[in-house]
Amino acid sequence: MISIVQRYLALEILKTTAATSLILFTILMSNTLGSVLSDVSNGETPIEALIPVLLGQSIQVLSVVLSLSFFLGVVFALGRLYKDHELIVLQACGYGYRQLYVPMLIVLIPVFLITAMCSLWLGAEMLQRAKLIIDEKNSAHEIQRMKVGQFNLSKDKQHVFFMQSISDDKLEIRDVIVTQKTKNQNVIETAKRGRNKLDEKTGDLFLELSPGKRYEGVAGQGDYRIIDFEKHGILMERKQTRISPIKVKEKSLQDIIYSNKREDRVEFLWRVTIPLTVVILGFLSIPLAYIAPRQGRYGKIGVALLVFIVYLNLLGLTKTALNRENLPLWLNFWWVHSIFIVLTLIMLKRRVGQLWNGNKA
């Protein structure tokens, strides 16, 4: 049965964790949003993939933010209660660390489940959906990506296209103007319509214009050539593979579990490690949150940040070492977790000893 005091402590931890998560998530996602919008403006990411890419990135950010926010939330909430002497009074009445862990676990369980879902499955799922949209748009013919009533620069940056309208199937354009600038002359072509034509032998894609006129010459000079044509083809794209290779972070959980590749095994261990850090940091936060009477209210926040940064950097270094085969897979991330588990036990033993001696006095 959960007591009133434990519900009160759990609510304080939950409120602090939620506020910290919102602040950190907003800061980190603002940077991510700028990077994604830059890719969209440069043409590296199609606008249709903006939302899936942002969702995939936000889920990965959230899985890391939740572990830090929960850790800081517990340290900040309990630190405030220590500073206001609420926990001092409770401990004087026999409220020990065993009872103090109960409200922490109440908040830890949902945070752990959300982090595990984001890290193991949801993040990769959203990134894979974004990849499918990007590959689909990259595989589309260039004529299908043109905008009506605007000047469109071709991928090879050799042609500029303008069209008045486009058919419903997006295969035929009407009232077309095409310009091309070479070293020796400028070329302008006008046509009533243009249509895709695929060379079955080579796989190259042409824009077939018909009927129309072609103007060749140099600006400022009068020796222009005007050619009438019934049909004329402009090379748009050469045959090439449009499907990009899937990255290891985009692979589904099922793919990496049953894979024998080292990079897949490391990715699986990394995804398991993220929610596991939430548990270890949660147990570490209880003894770390203690604030002596003369310490400031935010005295342990800096220490908590330093602990998290060291923890995350050690995990990152371990992941790099595993991918480079500098560490055996059986050791993986457990040596890092063991350090902080031992640190938790040492701090907890010290605090329990101080609490016991203080109660005896």
mmCIF file of C-alpha atoms in Angstrom:
data_model
loop_
_atom_site.group_PDB
_atom_site.id
_atom_site.type_symbol
_atom_site.label_atom_id
_atom_site.label_comp_id
_atom_site.label_asym_id
_atom_site.label_seq_id
_atom_site.Cartn_x
_atom_site.Cartn_y
_atom_site.Cartn_z
ATOM 1 C CA MET A 1 0.000 0.000 0.000
ATOM 2 C CA ILE A 2 1.438 3.362 -1.049
ATOM 3 C CA SER A 3 1.365 5.951 1.719
ATOM 4 C CA ILE A 4 0.373 9.609 1.376
ATOM 5 C CA VAL A 5 4.010 10.654 1.806
ATOM 6 C CA GLN A 6 5.150 8.346 -1.006
ATOM 7 C CA ARG A 7 2.426 9.662 -3.341
ATOM 8 C CA TYR A 8 3.541 13.199 -2.512
ATOM 9 C CA LEU A 9 7.187 12.395 -3.263
ATOM 10 C CA ALA A 10 6.270 10.565 -6.488
ATOM 11 C CA LEU A 11 4.257 13.581 -7.644
ATOM 12 C CA GLU A 12 7.165 15.931 -6.925
ATOM 13 C CA ILE A 13 9.547 13.710 -8.895
ATOM 14 C CA LEU A 14 7.065 13.395 -11.771
ATOM 15 C CA LYS A 15 6.489 17.159 -12.038
ATOM 16 C CA THR A 16 10.216 17.919 -12.003
ATOM 17 C CA THR A 17 10.954 15.177 -14.543
ATOM 18 C CA ALA A 18 8.210 16.405 -16.893
ATOM 19 C CA ALA A 19 9.393 20.024 -16.725
ATOM 20 C CA THR A 20 13.026 19.061 -17.300
ATOM 21 C CA SER A 21 12.064 16.788 -20.220
ATOM 22 C CA LEU A 22 10.084 19.564 -21.889
ATOM 23 C CA ILE A 23 12.930 22.071 -21.618
ATOM 24 C CA LEU A 24 15.679 19.718 -22.807
ATOM 25 C CA PHE A 25 13.550 18.244 -25.595
ATOM 26 C CA THR A 26 12.658 21.695 -26.919
ATOM 27 C CA ILE A 27 16.301 22.803 -26.936
ATOM 28 C CA LEU A 28 17.605 19.694 -28.658
ATOM 29 C CA MET A 29 14.766 19.494 -31.181
ATOM 30 C CA SER A 30 15.261 23.119 -32.212
ATOM 31 C CA ASN A 31 18.772 22.188 -33.347
ATOM 32 C CA THR A 32 17.482 19.052 -35.056
ATOM 33 C CA LEU A 33 14.731 20.999 -36.817
ATOM 34 C CA GLY A 34 17.278 23.466 -38.196
ATOM 35 C CA SER A 35 19.420 20.645 -39.543
ATOM 36 C CA VAL A 36 16.467 18.865 -41.188
ATOM 37 C CA LEU A 37 15.133 22.081 -42.744
ATOM 38 C CA SER A 38 18.602 22.760 -44.116
ATOM 39 C CA ASP A 39 18.593 19.325 -45.791
ATOM 40 C CA VAL A 40 15.144 20.042 -47.242
ATOM 41 C CA SER A 41 16.210 23.415 -48.636
ATOM 42 C CA ASN A 42 19.344 21.847 -50.170
ATOM 43 C CA GLY A 43 17.247 19.157 -51.832
ATOM 44 C CA GLU A 44 18.841 16.290 -49.891
ATOM 45 C CA THR A 45 15.543 15.481 -48.147
ATOM 46 C CA PRO A 46 12.184 15.803 -49.966
ATOM 47 C CA ILE A 47 9.558 17.944 -48.289
ATOM 48 C CA GLU A 48 7.234 14.922 -48.090
ATOM 49 C CA ALA A 49 9.723 13.198 -45.757
ATOM 50 C CA LEU A 50 9.993 16.172 -43.372
ATOM 51 C CA ILE A 51 7.487 14.888 -40.799
ATOM 52 C CA PRO A 52 8.749 11.238 -40.733
ATOM 53 C CA VAL A 53 12.367 12.400 -40.476
ATOM 54 C CA LEU A 54 11.500 14.772 -37.634
ATOM 55 C CA LEU A 55 9.535 12.045 -35.846
ATOM 56 C CA GLY A 56 12.407 9.593 -36.159
ATOM 57 C CA GLN A 57 14.930 12.140 -34.909
ATOM 58 C CA SER A 58 12.630 13.288 -32.080
ATOM 59 C CA ILE A 59 12.090 9.731 -30.842
ATOM 60 C CA GLN A 60 15.826 9.105 -30.698
ATOM 61 C CA VAL A 61 16.342 12.406 -28.875
ATOM 62 C CA LEU A 62 13.501 11.588 -26.482
ATOM 63 C CA SER A 63 15.031 8.239 -25.487
ATOM 64 C CA VAL A 64 18.190 10.019 -24.289
ATOM 65 C CA VAL A 65 16.392 13.071 -22.879
ATOM 66 C CA LEU A 66 14.121 10.949 -20.693
ATOM 67 C CA SER A 67 17.029 9.245 -18.937
ATOM 68 C CA LEU A 68 18.722 12.587 -18.203
ATOM 69 C CA SER A 69 15.461 14.316 -17.250
ATOM 70 C CA PHE A 70 14.455 11.564 -14.844
ATOM 71 C CA PHE A 71 17.891 11.570 -13.237
ATOM 72 C CA LEU A 72 17.911 15.347 -12.818
ATOM 73 C CA GLY A 73 14.249 15.309 -11.779
ATOM 74 C CA VAL A 74 14.873 12.997 -8.843
ATOM 75 C CA VAL A 75 18.012 14.863 -7.757
ATOM 76 C CA PHE A 76 16.321 18.265 -7.987
ATOM 77 C CA ALA A 77 13.034 17.219 -6.335
ATOM 78 C CA LEU A 78 14.649 15.422 -3.399
ATOM 79 C CA GLY A 79 17.314 18.118 -3.088
ATOM 80 C CA ARG A 80 14.617 20.731 -2.617
ATOM 81 C CA LEU A 81 12.932 18.579 0.032
ATOM 82 C CA TYR A 82 16.285 18.174 1.819
ATOM 83 C CA LYS A 83 16.860 21.928 1.682
ATOM 84 C CA ASP A 84 13.376 22.619 3.076
ATOM 85 C CA HIS A 85 14.065 20.039 5.849
ATOM 86 C CA GLU A 86 11.065 17.920 4.841
ATOM 87 C CA LEU A 87 13.141 14.795 4.238
ATOM 88 C CA ILE A 88 15.251 15.508 7.329
ATOM 89 C CA VAL A 89 12.104 15.368 9.448
ATOM 90 C CA LEU A 90 10.869 12.229 7.696
ATOM 91 C CA GLN A 91 14.198 10.465 8.210
ATOM 92 C CA ALA A 92 14.188 11.491 11.882
ATOM 93 C CA CYS A 93 10.804 9.745 12.123
ATOM 94 C CA GLY A 94 12.263 6.527 10.708
ATOM 95 C CA TYR A 95 11.582 7.135 7.014
ATOM 96 C CA GLY A 96 14.621 5.409 5.499
ATOM 97 C CA TYR A 97 15.980 4.818 2.014
ATOM 98 C CA ARG A 98 13.879 1.710 1.489
ATOM 99 C CA GLN A 99 10.722 3.827 1.690
ATOM 100 C CA LEU A 100 12.379 6.563 -0.384
ATOM 101 C CA TYR A 101 12.945 4.213 -3.304
ATOM 102 C CA VAL A 102 9.215 3.440 -3.618
ATOM 103 C CA PRO A 103 8.142 6.846 -5.069
ATOM 104 C CA MET A 104 11.197 6.809 -7.336
ATOM 105 C CA LEU A 105 10.169 3.398 -8.717
ATOM 106 C CA ILE A 106 6.607 4.610 -9.279
ATOM 107 C CA VAL A 107 7.924 7.186 -11.753
ATOM 108 C CA LEU A 108 10.766 4.986 -13.007
ATOM 109 C CA ILE A 109 8.527 2.224 -14.392
ATOM 110 C CA PRO A 110 6.636 4.320 -16.999
ATOM 111 C CA VAL A 111 9.792 6.260 -17.912
ATOM 112 C CA PHE A 112 11.632 2.962 -18.431
ATOM 113 C CA LEU A 113 8.835 1.533 -20.610
ATOM 114 C CA ILE A 114 8.632 4.637 -22.802
ATOM 115 C CA THR A 115 12.423 4.777 -23.185
ATOM 116 C CA ALA A 116 12.604 1.067 -24.032
ATOM 117 C CA MET A 117 9.870 1.384 -26.661
ATOM 118 C CA CYS A 118 11.532 4.415 -28.271
ATOM 119 C CA SER A 119 15.026 2.958 -28.203
ATOM 120 C CA LEU A 120 14.301 -0.633 -29.217
ATOM 121 C CA TRP A 121 11.553 -0.261 -31.784
ATOM 122 C CA LEU A 122 9.852 3.076 -32.445
ATOM 123 C CA GLY A 123 12.923 5.158 -33.376
ATOM 124 C CA ALA A 124 14.141 2.698 -36.021
ATOM 125 C CA GLU A 125 10.585 2.258 -37.332
ATOM 126 C CA MET A 126 10.126 5.983 -37.984
ATOM 127 C CA LEU A 127 13.592 6.362 -39.538
ATOM 128 C CA GLN A 128 12.847 3.429 -41.850
ATOM 129 C CA ARG A 129 9.556 5.015 -42.952
ATOM 130 C CA ALA A 130 11.362 8.275 -43.668
ATOM 131 C CA LYS A 131 13.945 6.365 -45.721
ATOM 132 C CA LEU A 132 11.206 4.724 -47.818
ATOM 133 C CA ILE A 133 9.688 8.130 -48.613
ATOM 134 C CA ILE A 134 13.099 9.581 -49.519
ATOM 135 C CA ASP A 135 13.928 6.610 -51.768
ATOM 136 C CA GLU A 136 10.511 6.819 -53.421
ATOM 137 C CA LYS A 137 10.945 10.512 -54.192
ATOM 138 C CA ASN A 138 14.505 9.998 -55.404
ATOM 139 C CA SER A 139 13.300 7.226 -57.693
ATOM 140 C CA ALA A 140 10.656 9.482 -59.239
ATOM 141 C CA HIS A 141 11.448 11.002 -62.624
ATOM 142 C CA GLU A 142 12.704 14.564 -62.574
ATOM 143 C CA ILE A 143 9.755 15.765 -64.642
ATOM 144 C CA GLN A 144 7.397 14.537 -61.877
ATOM 145 C CA ARG A 145 9.132 16.801 -59.355
ATOM 146 C CA MET A 146 8.809 19.968 -61.447
ATOM 147 C CA LYS A 147 6.559 22.772 -60.212
ATOM 148 C CA VAL A 148 4.068 24.434 -62.504
ATOM 149 C CA GLY A 149 4.536 28.153 -63.165
ATOM 150 C CA GLN A 150 8.065 28.221 -61.745
ATOM 151 C CA PHE A 151 11.576 27.963 -63.135
ATOM 152 C CA ASN A 152 12.961 24.515 -62.275
ATOM 153 C CA LEU A 153 16.692 23.784 -62.283
ATOM 154 C CA SER A 154 17.620 20.291 -63.444
ATOM 155 C CA LYS A 155 19.718 18.009 -61.233
ATOM 156 C CA ASP A 156 22.745 18.315 -63.483
ATOM 157 C CA LYS A 157 22.270 22.130 -63.370
ATOM 158 C CA GLN A 158 22.551 22.261 -67.159
ATOM 159 C CA HIS A 159 18.923 23.123 -67.944
ATOM 160 C CA VAL A 160 16.212 25.415 -66.598
ATOM 161 C CA PHE A 161 12.616 24.355 -67.281
ATOM 162 C CA PHE A 162 9.401 26.344 -67.236
ATOM 163 C CA MET A 163 5.958 24.884 -67.907
ATOM 164 C CA GLN A 164 2.501 26.394 -67.916
ATOM 165 C CA SER A 165 0.627 23.206 -66.933
ATOM 166 C CA ILE A 166 1.073 19.485 -66.366
ATOM 167 C CA SER A 167 -1.188 16.487 -67.010
ATOM 168 C CA ASP A 168 -2.947 14.624 -64.220
ATOM 169 C CA ASP A 169 -0.609 11.638 -64.523
ATOM 170 C CA LYS A 170 2.366 14.062 -64.320
ATOM 171 C CA LEU A 171 3.885 12.539 -67.431
ATOM 172 C CA GLU A 172 3.143 15.321 -69.932
ATOM 173 C CA ILE A 173 3.914 19.043 -69.573
ATOM 174 C CA ARG A 174 2.468 21.824 -71.746
ATOM 175 C CA ASP A 175 3.745 25.192 -73.035
ATOM 176 C CA VAL A 176 7.361 24.413 -72.199
ATOM 177 C CA ILE A 177 10.418 26.688 -72.178
ATOM 178 C CA VAL A 178 13.866 25.113 -71.758
ATOM 179 C CA THR A 179 17.100 27.107 -71.490
ATOM 180 C CA GLN A 180 20.653 25.810 -71.593
ATOM 181 C CA LYS A 181 23.896 27.746 -71.308
ATOM 182 C CA THR A 182 27.120 26.311 -72.721
ATOM 183 C CA LYS A 183 30.599 27.770 -73.120
ATOM 184 C CA ASN A 184 29.993 28.818 -76.720
ATOM 185 C CA GLN A 185 26.316 29.731 -76.889
ATOM 186 C CA ASN A 186 22.938 30.003 -75.223
ATOM 187 C CA VAL A 187 20.115 27.686 -76.214
ATOM 188 C CA ILE A 188 16.404 28.338 -75.731
ATOM 189 C CA GLU A 189 13.773 25.811 -76.740
ATOM 190 C CA THR A 190 10.027 26.315 -76.739
ATOM 191 C CA ALA A 191 7.433 23.613 -77.338
ATOM 192 C CA LYS A 192 3.722 23.054 -76.995
ATOM 193 C CA ARG A 193 4.214 19.905 -74.933
ATOM 194 C CA GLY A 194 6.814 17.554 -73.547
ATOM 195 C CA ARG A 195 6.612 13.957 -72.410
ATOM 196 C CA ASN A 196 8.805 11.371 -70.696
ATOM 197 C CA LYS A 197 10.447 8.809 -72.919
ATOM 198 C CA LEU A 198 12.526 5.980 -71.496
ATOM 199 C CA ASP A 199 15.212 4.340 -73.601
ATOM 200 C CA GLU A 200 14.601 0.625 -73.055
ATOM 201 C CA LYS A 201 18.172 -0.334 -73.984
ATOM 202 C CA THR A 202 20.107 2.105 -71.818
ATOM 203 C CA GLY A 203 17.463 3.009 -69.235
ATOM 204 C CA ASP A 204 18.150 6.726 -69.793
ATOM 205 C CA LEU A 205 15.251 9.136 -69.377
ATOM 206 C CA PHE A 206 14.572 11.789 -72.042
ATOM 207 C CA LEU A 207 12.150 14.707 -72.193
ATOM 208 C CA GLU A 208 10.652 14.562 -75.702
ATOM 209 C CA LEU A 209 9.465 17.988 -76.899
ATOM 210 C CA SER A 210 7.031 18.400 -79.813
ATOM 211 C CA PRO A 211 6.492 20.512 -81.849
ATOM 212 C CA GLY A 212 8.659 23.530 -81.109
ATOM 213 C CA LYS A 213 11.510 25.874 -81.935
ATOM 214 C CA ARG A 214 15.161 25.982 -80.905
ATOM 215 C CA TYR A 215 17.141 29.242 -80.693
ATOM 216 C CA GLU A 216 20.953 29.048 -80.661
ATOM 217 C CA GLY A 217 23.327 31.978 -80.274
ATOM 218 C CA VAL A 218 25.246 34.335 -78.019
ATOM 219 C CA ALA A 219 23.546 37.130 -76.094
ATOM 220 C CA GLY A 220 24.245 40.539 -77.705
ATOM 221 C CA GLN A 221 25.047 39.116 -81.136
ATOM 222 C CA GLY A 222 22.720 38.856 -84.110
ATOM 223 C CA ASP A 223 23.852 35.531 -85.582
ATOM 224 C CA TYR A 224 21.099 33.434 -83.991
ATOM 225 C CA ARG A 225 20.006 30.129 -85.502
ATOM 226 C CA ILE A 226 16.301 29.276 -85.370
ATOM 227 C CA ILE A 227 15.391 25.631 -85.886
ATOM 228 C CA ASP A 228 11.843 24.283 -86.169
ATOM 229 C CA PHE A 229 11.422 20.703 -85.028
ATOM 230 C CA GLU A 230 8.643 18.180 -84.770
ATOM 231 C CA LYS A 231 10.315 16.112 -82.052
ATOM 232 C CA HIS A 232 13.408 16.711 -79.963
ATOM 233 C CA GLY A 233 14.741 14.786 -76.965
ATOM 234 C CA ILE A 234 16.634 16.246 -73.996
ATOM 235 C CA LEU A 235 18.534 13.863 -71.714
ATOM 236 C CA MET A 236 17.129 14.203 -68.194
ATOM 237 C CA GLU A 237 18.593 11.333 -66.184
ATOM 238 C CA ARG A 238 20.947 8.465 -66.809
ATOM 239 C CA LYS A 239 20.070 5.072 -65.421
ATOM 240 C CA GLN A 240 21.320 4.670 -61.865
ATOM 241 C CA THR A 241 20.366 3.018 -58.610
ATOM 242 C CA ARG A 242 18.080 5.194 -56.495
ATOM 243 C CA ILE A 243 17.720 2.971 -53.425
ATOM 244 C CA SER A 244 20.149 3.978 -50.693
ATOM 245 C CA PRO A 245 21.549 1.250 -48.418
ATOM 246 C CA ILE A 246 19.759 0.884 -45.090
ATOM 247 C CA LYS A 247 21.720 2.144 -42.096
ATOM 248 C CA VAL A 248 22.125 0.017 -38.994
ATOM 249 C CA LYS A 249 20.148 2.496 -36.861
ATOM 250 C CA GLU A 250 17.227 2.152 -39.312
ATOM 251 C CA LYS A 251 17.017 -1.637 -39.031
ATOM 252 C CA SER A 252 14.081 -3.157 -37.196
ATOM 253 C CA LEU A 253 14.491 -4.903 -33.866
ATOM 254 C CA GLN A 254 13.818 -8.288 -35.446
ATOM 255 C CA ASP A 255 16.526 -7.764 -38.068
ATOM 256 C CA ILE A 256 19.279 -6.958 -35.569
ATOM 257 C CA ILE A 257 18.278 -9.642 -33.037
ATOM 258 C CA TYR A 258 18.709 -12.503 -35.508
ATOM 259 C CA SER A 259 21.664 -11.005 -37.359
ATOM 260 C CA ASN A 260 25.185 -12.377 -37.026
ATOM 261 C CA LYS A 261 26.868 -9.174 -38.167
ATOM 262 C CA ARG A 262 28.935 -7.453 -35.527
ATOM 263 C CA GLU A 263 27.520 -3.989 -36.247
ATOM 264 C CA ASP A 264 23.977 -5.324 -35.803
ATOM 265 C CA ARG A 265 24.879 -6.988 -32.510
ATOM 266 C CA VAL A 266 26.453 -3.759 -31.264
ATOM 267 C CA GLU A 267 23.347 -1.800 -32.300
ATOM 268 C CA PHE A 268 21.111 -4.215 -30.405
ATOM 269 C CA LEU A 269 23.262 -3.931 -27.278
ATOM 270 C CA TRP A 270 23.215 -0.132 -27.610
ATOM 271 C CA ARG A 271 19.421 -0.029 -27.845
ATOM 272 C CA VAL A 272 19.160 -2.209 -24.737
ATOM 273 C CA THR A 273 21.691 -0.025 -22.913
ATOM 274 C CA ILE A 274 19.648 3.199 -23.229
ATOM 275 C CA PRO A 275 16.692 2.055 -21.055
ATOM 276 C CA LEU A 276 19.069 0.249 -18.732
ATOM 277 C CA THR A 277 20.792 3.548 -17.926
ATOM 278 C CA VAL A 278 17.425 4.888 -16.712
ATOM 279 C CA VAL A 279 17.293 2.162 -14.047
ATOM 280 C CA ILE A 280 20.897 2.567 -12.899
ATOM 281 C CA LEU A 281 20.697 6.372 -12.799
ATOM 282 C CA GLY A 282 17.393 6.126 -10.930
ATOM 283 C CA PHE A 283 18.971 4.094 -8.128
ATOM 284 C CA LEU A 284 22.028 6.369 -8.103
ATOM 285 C CA SER A 285 19.897 9.522 -7.860
ATOM 286 C CA ILE A 286 18.552 8.719 -4.360
ATOM 287 C CA PRO A 287 21.857 8.874 -2.441
ATOM 288 C CA LEU A 288 23.222 11.541 -4.795
ATOM 289 C CA ALA A 289 20.293 13.875 -4.075
ATOM 290 C CA TYR A 290 21.286 14.417 -0.437
ATOM 291 C CA ILE A 291 22.096 18.062 0.343
ATOM 292 C CA ALA A 292 23.837 19.053 3.574
ATOM 293 C CA PRO A 293 22.307 21.962 5.527
ATOM 294 C CA ARG A 294 24.943 24.470 4.342
ATOM 295 C CA GLN A 295 24.886 23.426 0.685
ATOM 296 C CA GLY A 296 22.944 25.398 -1.936
ATOM 297 C CA ARG A 297 19.608 24.278 -3.313
ATOM 298 C CA TYR A 298 21.123 23.448 -6.709
ATOM 299 C CA GLY A 299 24.399 22.087 -5.370
ATOM 300 C CA LYS A 300 23.948 18.543 -6.685
ATOM 301 C CA ILE A 301 22.576 19.455 -10.112
ATOM 302 C CA GLY A 302 26.084 20.174 -11.397
ATOM 303 C CA VAL A 303 27.343 16.898 -9.951
ATOM 304 C CA ALA A 304 24.427 15.013 -11.528
ATOM 305 C CA LEU A 305 25.137 16.576 -14.928
ATOM 306 C CA LEU A 306 28.808 15.640 -14.648
ATOM 307 C CA VAL A 307 27.902 12.051 -13.721
ATOM 308 C CA PHE A 308 25.535 11.776 -16.694
ATOM 309 C CA ILE A 309 28.068 13.250 -19.139
ATOM 310 C CA VAL A 310 30.775 10.846 -17.957
ATOM 311 C CA TYR A 311 28.335 7.928 -18.131
ATOM 312 C CA LEU A 312 27.153 8.779 -21.656
ATOM 313 C CA ASN A 313 30.679 9.426 -22.952
ATOM 314 C CA LEU A 314 31.925 6.108 -21.597
ATOM 315 C CA LEU A 315 29.024 4.354 -23.312
ATOM 316 C CA GLY A 316 29.783 6.195 -26.559
ATOM 317 C CA LEU A 317 33.473 5.299 -26.389
ATOM 318 C CA THR A 318 32.550 1.681 -25.713
ATOM 319 C CA LYS A 319 30.232 1.602 -28.727
ATOM 320 C CA THR A 320 33.017 2.947 -30.942
ATOM 321 C CA ALA A 321 35.468 0.389 -29.547
ATOM 322 C CA LEU A 322 32.992 -2.439 -30.139
ATOM 323 C CA ASN A 323 32.426 -1.392 -33.760
ATOM 324 C CA ARG A 324 36.193 -1.250 -34.285
ATOM 325 C CA GLU A 325 36.573 -4.681 -32.626
ATOM 326 C CA ASN A 326 38.787 -3.259 -29.885
ATOM 327 C CA LEU A 327 36.541 -4.787 -27.216
ATOM 328 C CA PRO A 328 34.982 -8.274 -27.096
ATOM 329 C CA LEU A 329 31.219 -8.478 -27.497
ATOM 330 C CA TRP A 330 30.773 -10.433 -24.276
ATOM 331 C CA LEU A 331 32.115 -7.472 -22.297
ATOM 332 C CA ASN A 332 30.096 -4.864 -24.271
ATOM 333 C CA PHE A 333 28.664 -2.104 -22.049
ATOM 334 C CA TRP A 334 28.593 -3.989 -18.762
ATOM 335 C CA TRP A 335 31.925 -2.663 -17.573
ATOM 336 C CA VAL A 336 30.507 0.888 -17.695
ATOM 337 C CA HIS A 337 27.279 -0.102 -15.944
ATOM 338 C CA SER A 338 29.287 -1.931 -13.275
ATOM 339 C CA ILE A 339 31.224 1.233 -12.407
ATOM 340 C CA PHE A 340 28.033 3.176 -11.690
ATOM 341 C CA ILE A 341 26.369 0.255 -9.898
ATOM 342 C CA VAL A 342 29.366 0.073 -7.556
ATOM 343 C CA LEU A 343 29.280 3.868 -7.169
ATOM 344 C CA THR A 344 25.598 3.645 -6.214
ATOM 345 C CA LEU A 345 26.286 0.954 -3.584
ATOM 346 C CA ILE A 346 29.187 2.935 -2.102
ATOM 347 C CA MET A 347 27.168 6.152 -1.836
ATOM 348 C CA LEU A 348 24.150 4.304 -0.486
ATOM 349 C CA LYS A 349 26.209 2.520 2.162
ATOM 350 C CA ARG A 350 27.788 5.796 3.191
ATOM 351 C CA ARG A 351 24.458 7.612 3.448
ATOM 352 C CA VAL A 352 22.787 4.776 5.369
ATOM 353 C CA GLY A 353 25.733 4.748 7.789
ATOM 354 C CA GLN A 354 25.469 8.521 8.316
ATOM 355 C CA LEU A 355 21.724 8.260 8.797
ATOM 356 C CA TRP A 356 22.105 5.401 11.262
ATOM 357 C CA ASN A 357 24.767 7.225 13.292
ATOM 358 C CA GLY A 358 22.679 10.392 13.304
ATOM 359 C CA ASN A 359 19.597 8.590 14.577
ATOM 360 C CA LYS A 360 21.655 6.900 17.335
ATOM 361 C CA ALA A 361 23.018 10.251 18.414
#
